[in-house]
Amino acid sequence: MVGLMVSPARKVNIVKKRTKSFVRVQSDRFKRVGASWRCPRGIDSRTRRRFKGTRPHPKIGYGSNKNTRFLLPDGFRKFTVHNVKDLESLVMLNRTYAAEIAQNIGAKKRVELVERAKQLSIKVVNADARVRAVEN
């Protein structure tokens, strides 16, 4: 699909301080309690009071480096595109941003957007989505 491969302006090494997700308190004890993080609110909660040996809390210190925040592994940042005009706004930034075609765009419009992106040498993250191999 992609003809000329566009490389990012600069490839920065992305370092994550934590890749494991934060687990909700007592989600391992009860099936009714999901694993996705909720802030503990109990008045006697050991986790809320941050006792030693309890689960880690999400906090500002786990944040990513400002330079690498929102970077994709290939070195681009994502920009959601709805039409050709949005795509053409990326012409000067085609080595920094990669286009991501919005989820509510149909197959016909997608083909147009991918072709135009190829002409402008803009990387499209989801270029293969909703494209049939053989057109009828």
PDB file of N, CA and C in Angstrom, residues 15-23 55-58 61-64:
ATOM      1  N   VAL A  15      11.403   5.642  26.485  1.00  0.00           N
ATOM      2  CA  VAL A  15      11.582   4.931  27.743  1.00  0.00           C
ATOM      3  C   VAL A  15      10.313   5.099  28.566  1.00  0.00           C
ATOM      4  N   LYS A  16       9.698   3.975  28.921  1.00  0.00           N
ATOM      5  CA  LYS A  16       8.515   4.012  29.777  1.00  0.00           C
ATOM      6  C   LYS A  16       8.953   3.709  31.203  1.00  0.00           C
ATOM      7  N   LYS A  17       8.460   4.491  32.156  1.00  0.00           N
ATOM      8  CA  LYS A  17       8.825   4.229  33.544  1.00  0.00           C
ATOM      9  C   LYS A  17       8.105   3.000  34.070  1.00  0.00           C
ATOM     10  N   ARG A  18       6.906   2.773  33.570  1.00  0.00           N
ATOM     11  CA  ARG A  18       6.144   1.600  33.997  1.00  0.00           C
ATOM     12  C   ARG A  18       5.265   1.152  32.848  1.00  0.00           C
ATOM     13  N   THR A  19       5.336  -0.143  32.508  1.00  0.00           N
ATOM     14  CA  THR A  19       4.504  -0.661  31.422  1.00  0.00           C
ATOM     15  C   THR A  19       3.352  -1.507  31.953  1.00  0.00           C
ATOM     16  N   LYS A  20       3.482  -1.997  33.194  1.00  0.00           N
ATOM     17  CA  LYS A  20       2.397  -2.776  33.784  1.00  0.00           C
ATOM     18  C   LYS A  20       1.242  -1.856  34.140  1.00  0.00           C
ATOM     19  N   SER A  21       0.013  -2.361  34.007  1.00  0.00           N
ATOM     20  CA  SER A  21      -1.135  -1.525  34.357  1.00  0.00           C
ATOM     21  C   SER A  21      -1.351  -1.552  35.867  1.00  0.00           C
ATOM     22  N   PHE A  22      -1.939  -0.500  36.385  1.00  0.00           N
ATOM     23  CA  PHE A  22      -2.256  -0.439  37.811  1.00  0.00           C
ATOM     24  C   PHE A  22      -3.525  -1.243  38.049  1.00  0.00           C
ATOM     25  N   VAL A  23      -3.493  -2.087  39.077  1.00  0.00           N
ATOM     26  CA  VAL A  23      -4.598  -3.017  39.327  1.00  0.00           C
ATOM     27  C   VAL A  23      -5.436  -2.507  40.487  1.00  0.00           C
ATOM     28  N   ARG A  55      -0.451  -1.968  46.990  1.00  0.00           N
ATOM     29  CA  ARG A  55      -0.294  -1.763  45.547  1.00  0.00           C
ATOM     30  C   ARG A  55       0.140  -0.346  45.209  1.00  0.00           C
ATOM     31  N   PRO A  56       0.905  -0.195  44.129  1.00  0.00           N
ATOM     32  CA  PRO A  56       1.302   1.159  43.728  1.00  0.00           C
ATOM     33  C   PRO A  56       0.122   1.943  43.162  1.00  0.00           C
ATOM     34  N   HIS A  57       0.122   3.228  43.435  1.00  0.00           N
ATOM     35  CA  HIS A  57      -0.904   4.154  42.936  1.00  0.00           C
ATOM     36  C   HIS A  57      -0.396   4.811  41.666  1.00  0.00           C
ATOM     37  N   PRO A  58      -1.280   5.114  40.719  1.00  0.00           N
ATOM     38  CA  PRO A  58      -0.841   5.957  39.616  1.00  0.00           C
ATOM     39  C   PRO A  58      -0.555   7.354  40.157  1.00  0.00           C
ATOM     40  N   GLY A  61       4.638  10.999  38.929  1.00  0.00           N
ATOM     41  CA  GLY A  61       6.007  10.555  38.720  1.00  0.00           C
ATOM     42  C   GLY A  61       6.150   9.459  37.672  1.00  0.00           C
ATOM     43  N   TYR A  62       5.059   8.746  37.374  1.00  0.00           N
ATOM     44  CA  TYR A  62       5.101   7.697  36.359  1.00  0.00           C
ATOM     45  C   TYR A  62       4.961   8.263  34.943  1.00  0.00           C
ATOM     46  N   GLY A  63       4.773   9.555  34.803  1.00  0.00           N
ATOM     47  CA  GLY A  63       4.538  10.162  33.499  1.00  0.00           C
ATOM     48  C   GLY A  63       5.715   9.988  32.549  1.00  0.00           C
ATOM     49  N   SER A  64       5.413  10.024  31.256  1.00  0.00           N
ATOM     50  CA  SER A  64       6.446   9.844  30.244  1.00  0.00           C
ATOM     51  C   SER A  64       7.233  11.135  30.027  1.00  0.00           C
TER      52      SER A  64
END
